[in-house]
Structures are given as structure tokens and as C-alpha cells.
């Protein structure tokens, strides 16, 4: 209970966090940096707006690599959450769309 919490950099280095770039994003595709737990599985992706409404869904085929491409169409400017699920594993990352 007295152990310090891990910093975001430590979590990313350990391969447990989901990353996204470019962030802020533009009109092109986004790249998801996948934690080890999400690699090699079909990914179910949901993009939620600031109110929590689902504004996009995408299935991404299984890849053994550490990156996957996310293609979104016509998002309004704002802050979004990208939720990626594979089996019982779920990770979320926030991004800004300009």
C-alpha cells in the first residue's frame, strides 16, 4: 500500500499502455501503439466523444506488430476517447481532433 504509483512513462515503457499518434490529430489516419496484451488479436475499437457517445467503430485484424492503423472519417473538433478491446483486455487513450 505504500508503494508509489507508476508514472505514465513507466507504464508505456512496460508495454501496458495504449498510445495514439499523431495527437492532436488531423484528417489522416491515426496510429495505435498497442500494449503487449492487445497484440495478435482482433481489435474492437470504439471512439467516444466528450459526452460518452460512440461516434465511430472499427474492427482491426489481428497483428503481431506493435502498431495498428485507425481510419476515422469526419470527426468534429474536440476531445475523444479511443477504447480498444480484445477478449477480456480493454485499454483507453484520449486524443484531440483538430
Short mmCIF file of the N, C-alpha and C atoms (twelve columns), coordinates in Angstrom:
data_MODEL
# 
_entry.id   MODEL 
# 
loop_
_atom_site.group_PDB 
_atom_site.id 
_atom_site.type_symbol 
_atom_site.label_atom_id 
_atom_site.label_alt_id 
_atom_site.label_comp_id 
_atom_site.label_asym_id 
_atom_site.label_seq_id 
_atom_site.Cartn_x 
_atom_site.Cartn_y 
_atom_site.Cartn_z 
_atom_site.pdbx_PDB_model_num 
ATOM 1   N N  . UNK A 1  0.805   -1.218  0.000   1 
ATOM 2   C CA . UNK A 1  0.000   0.000   0.000   1 
ATOM 3   C C  . UNK A 1  0.838   1.267   0.000   1 
ATOM 4   N N  . UNK A 2  2.082   1.190   0.438   1 
ATOM 5   C CA . UNK A 2  2.912   2.381   0.475   1 
ATOM 6   C C  . UNK A 2  3.781   2.521   -0.768  1 
ATOM 7   N N  . UNK A 3  3.644   1.592   -1.718  1 
ATOM 8   C CA . UNK A 3  4.438   1.659   -2.959  1 
ATOM 9   C C  . UNK A 3  3.937   2.820   -3.812  1 
ATOM 10  N N  . UNK A 4  4.848   3.554   -4.453  1 
ATOM 11  C CA . UNK A 4  4.423   4.673   -5.302  1 
ATOM 12  C C  . UNK A 4  3.734   4.172   -6.567  1 
ATOM 13  N N  . UNK A 5  2.838   4.984   -7.095  1 
ATOM 14  C CA . UNK A 5  2.166   4.651   -8.350  1 
ATOM 15  C C  . UNK A 5  3.145   4.836   -9.497  1 
ATOM 16  N N  . UNK A 6  2.968   4.058   -10.538 1 
ATOM 17  C CA . UNK A 6  3.826   4.176   -11.721 1 
ATOM 18  C C  . UNK A 6  3.478   5.446   -12.484 1 
ATOM 19  N N  . UNK A 7  4.498   6.062   -13.046 1 
ATOM 20  C CA . UNK A 7  4.255   7.229   -13.890 1 
ATOM 21  C C  . UNK A 7  3.812   6.759   -15.269 1 
ATOM 22  N N  . UNK A 8  3.250   7.650   -16.072 1 
ATOM 23  C CA . UNK A 8  2.809   7.308   -17.425 1 
ATOM 24  C C  . UNK A 8  3.968   6.785   -18.257 1 
ATOM 25  N N  . UNK A 9  5.158   7.382   -18.116 1 
ATOM 26  C CA . UNK A 9  6.324   6.924   -18.863 1 
ATOM 27  C C  . UNK A 9  6.706   5.500   -18.476 1 
ATOM 28  N N  . UNK A 10 6.596   5.178   -17.194 1 
ATOM 29  C CA . UNK A 10 6.922   3.829   -16.745 1 
ATOM 30  C C  . UNK A 10 5.920   2.819   -17.274 1 
ATOM 31  N N  . UNK A 11 4.659   3.185   -17.311 1 
ATOM 32  C CA . UNK A 11 3.623   2.294   -17.828 1 
ATOM 33  C C  . UNK A 11 3.841   2.053   -19.319 1 
ATOM 34  N N  . UNK A 12 4.141   3.124   -20.093 1 
ATOM 35  C CA . UNK A 12 4.399   2.974   -21.524 1 
ATOM 36  C C  . UNK A 12 5.628   2.105   -21.742 1 
ATOM 37  N N  . UNK A 13 6.663   2.308   -20.969 1 
ATOM 38  C CA . UNK A 13 7.893   1.529   -21.113 1 
ATOM 39  C C  . UNK A 13 7.645   0.058   -20.806 1 
ATOM 40  N N  . UNK A 14 6.730   -0.234  -19.908 1 
ATOM 41  C CA . UNK A 14 6.422   -1.613  -19.547 1 
ATOM 42  C C  . UNK A 14 5.527   -2.282  -20.587 1 
ATOM 43  N N  . UNK A 15 5.056   -1.528  -21.561 1 
ATOM 44  C CA . UNK A 15 4.242   -2.103  -22.622 1 
ATOM 45  C C  . UNK A 15 2.806   -2.342  -22.242 1 
ATOM 46  N N  . UNK A 16 2.291   -1.664  -21.232 1 
ATOM 47  C CA . UNK A 16 0.926   -1.888  -20.772 1 
ATOM 48  C C  . UNK A 16 -0.068  -0.831  -21.248 1 
ATOM 49  N N  . UNK A 17 0.413   0.327   -21.664 1 
ATOM 50  C CA . UNK A 17 -0.494  1.411   -22.034 1 
ATOM 51  C C  . UNK A 17 -0.745  1.437   -23.534 1 
ATOM 52  N N  . UNK A 18 -1.910  1.923   -23.910 1 
ATOM 53  C CA . UNK A 18 -2.276  2.144   -25.299 1 
ATOM 54  C C  . UNK A 18 -1.850  3.556   -25.671 1 
ATOM 55  N N  . UNK A 19 -1.207  3.710   -26.807 1 
ATOM 56  C CA . UNK A 19 -0.803  5.033   -27.274 1 
ATOM 57  C C  . UNK A 19 -1.488  5.359   -28.589 1 
ATOM 58  N N  . UNK A 20 -1.525  6.632   -28.944 1 
ATOM 59  C CA . UNK A 20 -2.128  7.057   -30.202 1 
ATOM 60  C C  . UNK A 20 -1.363  8.268   -30.725 1 
ATOM 61  N N  . UNK A 21 -1.117  8.296   -32.041 1 
ATOM 62  C CA . UNK A 21 -0.462  9.464   -32.624 1 
ATOM 63  C C  . UNK A 21 -0.868  9.587   -34.075 1 
ATOM 64  N N  . UNK A 22 -0.835  10.746  -34.677 1 
ATOM 65  C CA . UNK A 22 -0.463  11.998  -34.026 1 
ATOM 66  C C  . UNK A 22 -1.550  12.456  -33.060 1 
ATOM 67  N N  . UNK A 23 -1.141  13.153  -32.054 1 
ATOM 68  C CA . UNK A 23 -2.077  13.687  -31.076 1 
ATOM 69  C C  . UNK A 23 -1.586  15.065  -30.657 1 
ATOM 70  N N  . UNK A 24 -2.254  16.123  -31.093 1 
ATOM 71  C CA . UNK A 24 -3.567  16.198  -31.725 1 
ATOM 72  C C  . UNK A 24 -3.542  15.654  -33.149 1 
ATOM 73  N N  . UNK A 25 -4.715  15.160  -33.568 1 
ATOM 74  C CA . UNK A 25 -4.844  14.532  -34.874 1 
ATOM 75  C C  . UNK A 25 -5.432  15.497  -35.890 1 
ATOM 76  N N  . UNK A 26 -5.242  15.135  -37.153 1 
ATOM 77  C CA . UNK A 26 -5.830  15.898  -38.255 1 
ATOM 78  C C  . UNK A 26 -6.790  15.003  -39.003 1 
ATOM 79  N N  . UNK A 27 -6.856  15.171  -40.320 1 
ATOM 80  C CA . UNK A 27 -7.798  14.389  -41.120 1 
ATOM 81  C C  . UNK A 27 -7.266  13.030  -41.563 1 
ATOM 82  N N  . UNK A 28 -5.993  12.751  -41.369 1 
ATOM 83  C CA . UNK A 28 -5.411  11.483  -41.802 1 
ATOM 84  C C  . UNK A 28 -5.661  10.369  -40.811 1 
ATOM 85  N N  . UNK A 29 -5.132  9.198   -41.124 1 
ATOM 86  C CA . UNK A 29 -5.286  8.063   -40.212 1 
ATOM 87  C C  . UNK A 29 -4.500  8.267   -38.926 1 
ATOM 88  N N  . UNK A 30 -4.909  7.550   -37.898 1 
ATOM 89  C CA . UNK A 30 -4.215  7.551   -36.616 1 
ATOM 90  C C  . UNK A 30 -3.475  6.229   -36.458 1 
ATOM 91  N N  . UNK A 31 -2.403  6.251   -35.731 1 
ATOM 92  C CA . UNK A 31 -1.661  5.028   -35.432 1 
ATOM 93  C C  . UNK A 31 -1.840  4.696   -33.963 1 
ATOM 94  N N  . UNK A 32 -2.280  3.476   -33.701 1 
ATOM 95  C CA . UNK A 32 -2.404  2.983   -32.336 1 
ATOM 96  C C  . UNK A 32 -1.126  2.245   -31.984 1 
ATOM 97  N N  . UNK A 33 -0.535  2.577   -30.860 1 
ATOM 98  C CA . UNK A 33 0.629   1.859   -30.337 1 
ATOM 99  C C  . UNK A 33 0.075   0.863   -29.322 1 
ATOM 100 N N  . UNK A 34 0.169   -0.417  -29.670 1 
ATOM 101 C CA . UNK A 34 -0.517  -1.453  -28.908 1 
ATOM 102 C C  . UNK A 34 0.318   -2.001  -27.758 1 
ATOM 103 N N  . UNK A 35 -0.302  -2.135  -26.578 1 
ATOM 104 C CA . UNK A 35 0.378   -2.816  -25.491 1 
ATOM 105 C C  . UNK A 35 0.460   -4.315  -25.822 1 
ATOM 106 N N  . UNK A 36 1.329   -5.011  -25.166 1 
ATOM 107 C CA . UNK A 36 1.548   -6.432  -25.419 1 
ATOM 108 C C  . UNK A 36 0.236   -7.214  -25.320 1 
ATOM 109 N N  . UNK A 37 -0.615  -6.868  -24.374 1 
ATOM 110 C CA . UNK A 37 -1.865  -7.602  -24.137 1 
ATOM 111 C C  . UNK A 37 -2.837  -7.538  -25.309 1 
ATOM 112 N N  . UNK A 38 -2.687  -6.566  -26.219 1 
ATOM 113 C CA . UNK A 38 -3.615  -6.423  -27.341 1 
ATOM 114 C C  . UNK A 38 -3.052  -6.946  -28.665 1 
ATOM 115 N N  . UNK A 39 -1.815  -7.347  -28.678 1 
ATOM 116 C CA . UNK A 39 -1.188  -7.812  -29.923 1 
ATOM 117 C C  . UNK A 39 -1.622  -9.229  -30.259 1 
ATOM 118 N N  . UNK A 40 -1.744  -9.501  -31.563 1 
ATOM 119 C CA . UNK A 40 -2.076  -10.849 -32.015 1 
ATOM 120 C C  . UNK A 40 -3.541  -11.202 -31.894 1 
ATOM 121 N N  . UNK A 41 -4.408  -10.219 -31.695 1 
ATOM 122 C CA . UNK A 41 -5.844  -10.458 -31.551 1 
ATOM 123 C C  . UNK A 41 -6.622  -9.469  -32.411 1 
ATOM 124 N N  . UNK A 42 -7.843  -9.851  -32.791 1 
ATOM 125 C CA . UNK A 42 -8.727  -8.921  -33.476 1 
ATOM 126 C C  . UNK A 42 -9.105  -7.834  -32.478 1 
ATOM 127 N N  . UNK A 43 -9.004  -6.584  -32.912 1 
ATOM 128 C CA . UNK A 43 -9.276  -5.453  -32.024 1 
ATOM 129 C C  . UNK A 43 -10.619 -4.818  -32.352 1 
ATOM 130 N N  . UNK A 44 -11.409 -4.594  -31.335 1 
ATOM 131 C CA . UNK A 44 -12.655 -3.853  -31.471 1 
ATOM 132 C C  . UNK A 44 -12.384 -2.449  -30.949 1 
ATOM 133 N N  . UNK A 45 -12.549 -1.465  -31.826 1 
ATOM 134 C CA . UNK A 45 -12.235 -0.081  -31.475 1 
ATOM 135 C C  . UNK A 45 -13.518 0.735   -31.450 1 
ATOM 136 N N  . UNK A 46 -13.681 1.504   -30.382 1 
ATOM 137 C CA . UNK A 46 -14.792 2.458   -30.287 1 
ATOM 138 C C  . UNK A 46 -14.196 3.820   -29.997 1 
ATOM 139 N N  . UNK A 47 -14.698 4.827   -30.686 1 
ATOM 140 C CA . UNK A 47 -14.288 6.205   -30.429 1 
ATOM 141 C C  . UNK A 47 -15.490 6.909   -29.814 1 
ATOM 142 N N  . UNK A 48 -15.269 7.527   -28.643 1 
ATOM 143 C CA . UNK A 48 -16.341 8.195   -27.916 1 
ATOM 144 C C  . UNK A 48 -16.048 9.680   -27.822 1 
ATOM 145 N N  . UNK A 49 -17.097 10.488  -27.939 1 
ATOM 146 C CA . UNK A 49 -16.921 11.933  -27.791 1 
ATOM 147 C C  . UNK A 49 -16.889 12.305  -26.309 1 
ATOM 148 N N  . UNK A 50 -16.795 13.577  -26.023 1 
ATOM 149 C CA . UNK A 50 -16.664 14.054  -24.639 1 
ATOM 150 C C  . UNK A 50 -17.892 13.716  -23.789 1 
ATOM 151 N N  . UNK A 51 -19.052 13.505  -24.426 1 
ATOM 152 C CA . UNK A 51 -20.267 13.147  -23.686 1 
ATOM 153 C C  . UNK A 51 -20.378 11.656  -23.440 1 
ATOM 154 N N  . UNK A 52 -19.478 10.871  -24.075 1 
ATOM 155 C CA . UNK A 52 -19.515 9.420   -23.924 1 
ATOM 156 C C  . UNK A 52 -20.287 8.711   -25.015 1 
ATOM 157 N N  . UNK A 53 -20.749 9.448   -26.026 1 
ATOM 158 C CA . UNK A 53 -21.475 8.842   -27.136 1 
ATOM 159 C C  . UNK A 53 -20.489 8.208   -28.118 1 
ATOM 160 N N  . UNK A 54 -20.812 7.018   -28.612 1 
ATOM 161 C CA . UNK A 54 -19.964 6.347   -29.594 1 
ATOM 162 C C  . UNK A 54 -20.139 7.043   -30.942 1 
ATOM 163 N N  . UNK A 55 -19.038 7.551   -31.500 1 
ATOM 164 C CA . UNK A 55 -19.087 8.269   -32.776 1 
ATOM 165 C C  . UNK A 55 -18.439 7.476   -33.906 1 
ATOM 166 N N  . UNK A 56 -17.716 6.399   -33.582 1 
ATOM 167 C CA . UNK A 56 -17.099 5.563   -34.612 1 
ATOM 168 C C  . UNK A 56 -16.777 4.198   -34.018 1 
ATOM 169 N N  . UNK A 57 -16.832 3.191   -34.897 1 
ATOM 170 C CA . UNK A 57 -16.447 1.825   -34.531 1 
ATOM 171 C C  . UNK A 57 -15.605 1.259   -35.658 1 
ATOM 172 N N  . UNK A 58 -14.668 0.398   -35.303 1 
ATOM 173 C CA . UNK A 58 -13.843 -0.228  -36.321 1 
ATOM 174 C C  . UNK A 58 -13.300 -1.544  -35.783 1 
ATOM 175 N N  . UNK A 59 -13.258 -2.564  -36.629 1 
ATOM 176 C CA . UNK A 59 -12.583 -3.813  -36.308 1 
ATOM 177 C C  . UNK A 59 -11.241 -3.797  -37.008 1 
ATOM 178 N N  . UNK A 60 -10.192 -4.124  -36.291 1 
ATOM 179 C CA . UNK A 60 -8.852  -4.158  -36.857 1 
ATOM 180 C C  . UNK A 60 -8.372  -5.600  -36.788 1 
ATOM 181 N N  . UNK A 61 -7.954  -6.169  -37.927 1 
ATOM 182 C CA . UNK A 61 -7.477  -7.554  -37.927 1 
ATOM 183 C C  . UNK A 61 -6.293  -7.753  -36.985 1 
ATOM 184 N N  . UNK A 62 -6.117  -8.988  -36.553 1 
ATOM 185 C CA . UNK A 62 -5.019  -9.327  -35.646 1 
ATOM 186 C C  . UNK A 62 -3.674  -9.005  -36.285 1 
ATOM 187 N N  . UNK A 63 -2.782  -8.450  -35.490 1 
ATOM 188 C CA . UNK A 63 -1.426  -8.172  -35.931 1 
ATOM 189 C C  . UNK A 63 -0.458  -8.488  -34.805 1 
ATOM 190 N N  . UNK A 64 0.676   -9.050  -35.161 1 
ATOM 191 C CA . UNK A 64 1.691   -9.350  -34.158 1 
ATOM 192 C C  . UNK A 64 2.551   -8.126  -33.873 1 
ATOM 193 N N  . UNK A 65 2.416   -7.095  -34.714 1 
ATOM 194 C CA . UNK A 65 3.213   -5.889  -34.554 1 
ATOM 195 C C  . UNK A 65 2.747   -5.036  -33.397 1 
ATOM 196 N N  . UNK A 66 3.491   -3.976  -33.155 1 
ATOM 197 C CA . UNK A 66 3.182   -3.094  -32.037 1 
ATOM 198 C C  . UNK A 66 2.318   -1.903  -32.441 1 
ATOM 199 N N  . UNK A 67 1.967   -1.801  -33.737 1 
ATOM 200 C CA . UNK A 67 1.158   -0.679  -34.213 1 
ATOM 201 C C  . UNK A 67 0.025   -1.164  -35.104 1 
ATOM 202 N N  . UNK A 68 -1.072  -0.405  -35.101 1 
ATOM 203 C CA . UNK A 68 -2.219  -0.672  -35.973 1 
ATOM 204 C C  . UNK A 68 -2.756  0.672   -36.443 1 
ATOM 205 N N  . UNK A 69 -3.326  0.681   -37.647 1 
ATOM 206 C CA . UNK A 69 -3.843  1.916   -38.223 1 
ATOM 207 C C  . UNK A 69 -5.339  2.033   -37.975 1 
ATOM 208 N N  . UNK A 70 -5.754  3.205   -37.528 1 
ATOM 209 C CA . UNK A 70 -7.153  3.522   -37.271 1 
ATOM 210 C C  . UNK A 70 -7.577  4.601   -38.255 1 
ATOM 211 N N  . UNK A 71 -8.582  4.313   -39.045 1 
ATOM 212 C CA . UNK A 71 -9.069  5.280   -40.037 1 
ATOM 213 C C  . UNK A 71 -10.429 5.810   -39.589 1 
ATOM 214 N N  . UNK A 72 -10.487 7.100   -39.343 1 
ATOM 215 C CA . UNK A 72 -11.722 7.747   -38.909 1 
ATOM 216 C C  . UNK A 72 -12.167 8.736   -39.973 1 
ATOM 217 N N  . UNK A 73 -13.465 8.901   -40.098 1 
ATOM 218 C CA . UNK A 73 -13.991 9.853   -41.069 1 
ATOM 219 C C  . UNK A 73 -14.808 10.923  -40.360 1 
ATOM 220 N N  . UNK A 74 -14.651 12.120  -40.799 1 
ATOM 221 C CA . UNK A 74 -15.449 13.290  -40.408 1 
ATOM 222 C C  . UNK A 74 -15.750 13.422  -38.914 1 
ATOM 223 N N  . UNK A 75 -14.711 13.549  -38.131 1 
ATOM 224 C CA . UNK A 75 -14.896 13.872  -36.715 1 
ATOM 225 C C  . UNK A 75 -14.919 15.386  -36.553 1 
ATOM 226 N N  . UNK A 76 -15.784 15.863  -35.696 1 
ATOM 227 C CA . UNK A 76 -15.780 17.287  -35.354 1 
ATOM 228 C C  . UNK A 76 -14.573 17.563  -34.456 1 
ATOM 229 N N  . UNK A 77 -14.157 18.800  -34.401 1 
ATOM 230 C CA . UNK A 77 -13.059 19.156  -33.496 1 
ATOM 231 C C  . UNK A 77 -13.477 18.876  -32.064 1 
ATOM 232 N N  . UNK A 78 -12.530 18.363  -31.280 1 
ATOM 233 C CA . UNK A 78 -12.847 18.102  -29.886 1 
ATOM 234 C C  . UNK A 78 -11.952 17.051  -29.282 1 
ATOM 235 N N  . UNK A 79 -12.296 16.659  -28.048 1 
ATOM 236 C CA . UNK A 79 -11.557 15.647  -27.300 1 
ATOM 237 C C  . UNK A 79 -12.333 14.340  -27.379 1 
ATOM 238 N N  . UNK A 80 -11.614 13.259  -27.671 1 
ATOM 239 C CA . UNK A 80 -12.228 11.941  -27.831 1 
ATOM 240 C C  . UNK A 80 -11.486 10.910  -27.007 1 
ATOM 241 N N  . UNK A 81 -12.174 9.823   -26.704 1 
ATOM 242 C CA . UNK A 81 -11.561 8.660   -26.083 1 
ATOM 243 C C  . UNK A 81 -11.588 7.529   -27.095 1 
ATOM 244 N N  . UNK A 82 -10.481 6.833   -27.210 1 
ATOM 245 C CA . UNK A 82 -10.387 5.673   -28.087 1 
ATOM 246 C C  . UNK A 82 -10.279 4.450   -27.185 1 
ATOM 247 N N  . UNK A 83 -11.268 3.578   -27.274 1 
ATOM 248 C CA . UNK A 83 -11.328 2.376   -26.438 1 
ATOM 249 C C  . UNK A 83 -11.051 1.163   -27.317 1 
ATOM 250 N N  . UNK A 84 -10.037 0.388   -26.973 1 
ATOM 251 C CA . UNK A 84 -9.659  -0.787  -27.750 1 
ATOM 252 C C  . UNK A 84 -9.848  -2.020  -26.875 1 
ATOM 253 N N  . UNK A 85 -10.589 -3.003  -27.415 1 
ATOM 254 C CA . UNK A 85 -10.891 -4.221  -26.673 1 
ATOM 255 C C  . UNK A 85 -10.474 -5.439  -27.483 1 
ATOM 256 N N  . UNK A 86 -9.872  -6.400  -26.812 1 
ATOM 257 C CA . UNK A 86 -9.547  -7.701  -27.395 1 
ATOM 258 C C  . UNK A 86 -9.759  -8.737  -26.302 1 
ATOM 259 N N  . UNK A 87 -10.768 -9.576  -26.467 1 
ATOM 260 C CA . UNK A 87 -11.086 -10.549 -25.420 1 
ATOM 261 C C  . UNK A 87 -11.469 -9.835  -24.142 1 
ATOM 262 N N  . UNK A 88 -10.812 -10.170 -23.044 1 
ATOM 263 C CA . UNK A 88 -11.108 -9.553  -21.748 1 
ATOM 264 C C  . UNK A 88 -10.249 -8.317  -21.478 1 
ATOM 265 N N  . UNK A 89 -9.383  -7.965  -22.415 1 
ATOM 266 C CA . UNK A 89 -8.481  -6.826  -22.224 1 
ATOM 267 C C  . UNK A 89 -9.059  -5.582  -22.867 1 
ATOM 268 N N  . UNK A 90 -9.068  -4.483  -22.119 1 
ATOM 269 C CA . UNK A 90 -9.567  -3.206  -22.633 1 
ATOM 270 C C  . UNK A 90 -8.611  -2.105  -22.208 1 
ATOM 271 N N  . UNK A 91 -8.248  -1.258  -23.168 1 
ATOM 272 C CA . UNK A 91 -7.398  -0.099  -22.898 1 
ATOM 273 C C  . UNK A 91 -8.043  1.116   -23.541 1 
ATOM 274 N N  . UNK A 92 -7.839  2.282   -22.916 1 
ATOM 275 C CA . UNK A 92 -8.415  3.527   -23.410 1 
ATOM 276 C C  . UNK A 92 -7.339  4.590   -23.437 1 
ATOM 277 N N  . UNK A 93 -7.404  5.448   -24.467 1 
ATOM 278 C CA . UNK A 93 -6.487  6.583   -24.577 1 
ATOM 279 C C  . UNK A 93 -7.296  7.767   -25.098 1 
ATOM 280 N N  . UNK A 94 -6.975  8.959   -24.639 1 
ATOM 281 C CA . UNK A 94 -7.647  10.170  -25.104 1 
ATOM 282 C C  . UNK A 94 -6.815  10.838  -26.187 1 
ATOM 283 N N  . UNK A 95 -7.518  11.522  -27.119 1 
ATOM 284 C CA . UNK A 95 -6.831  12.278  -28.139 1 
ATOM 285 C C  . UNK A 95 -7.666  13.506  -28.515 1 
ATOM 286 N N  . UNK A 96 -7.002  14.469  -29.124 1 
ATOM 287 C CA . UNK A 96 -7.649  15.699  -29.569 1 
ATOM 288 C C  . UNK A 96 -7.701  15.680  -31.084 1 
ATOM 289 N N  . UNK A 97 -8.870  15.971  -31.644 1 
ATOM 290 C CA . UNK A 97 -9.006  16.069  -33.091 1 
ATOM 291 C C  . UNK A 97 -9.158  17.541  -33.461 1 
ATOM 292 N N  . UNK A 98 -8.283  18.011  -34.368 1 
ATOM 293 C CA . UNK A 98 -8.326  19.416  -34.780 1 
ATOM 294 C C  . UNK A 98 -8.850  19.554  -36.189 1 
# 
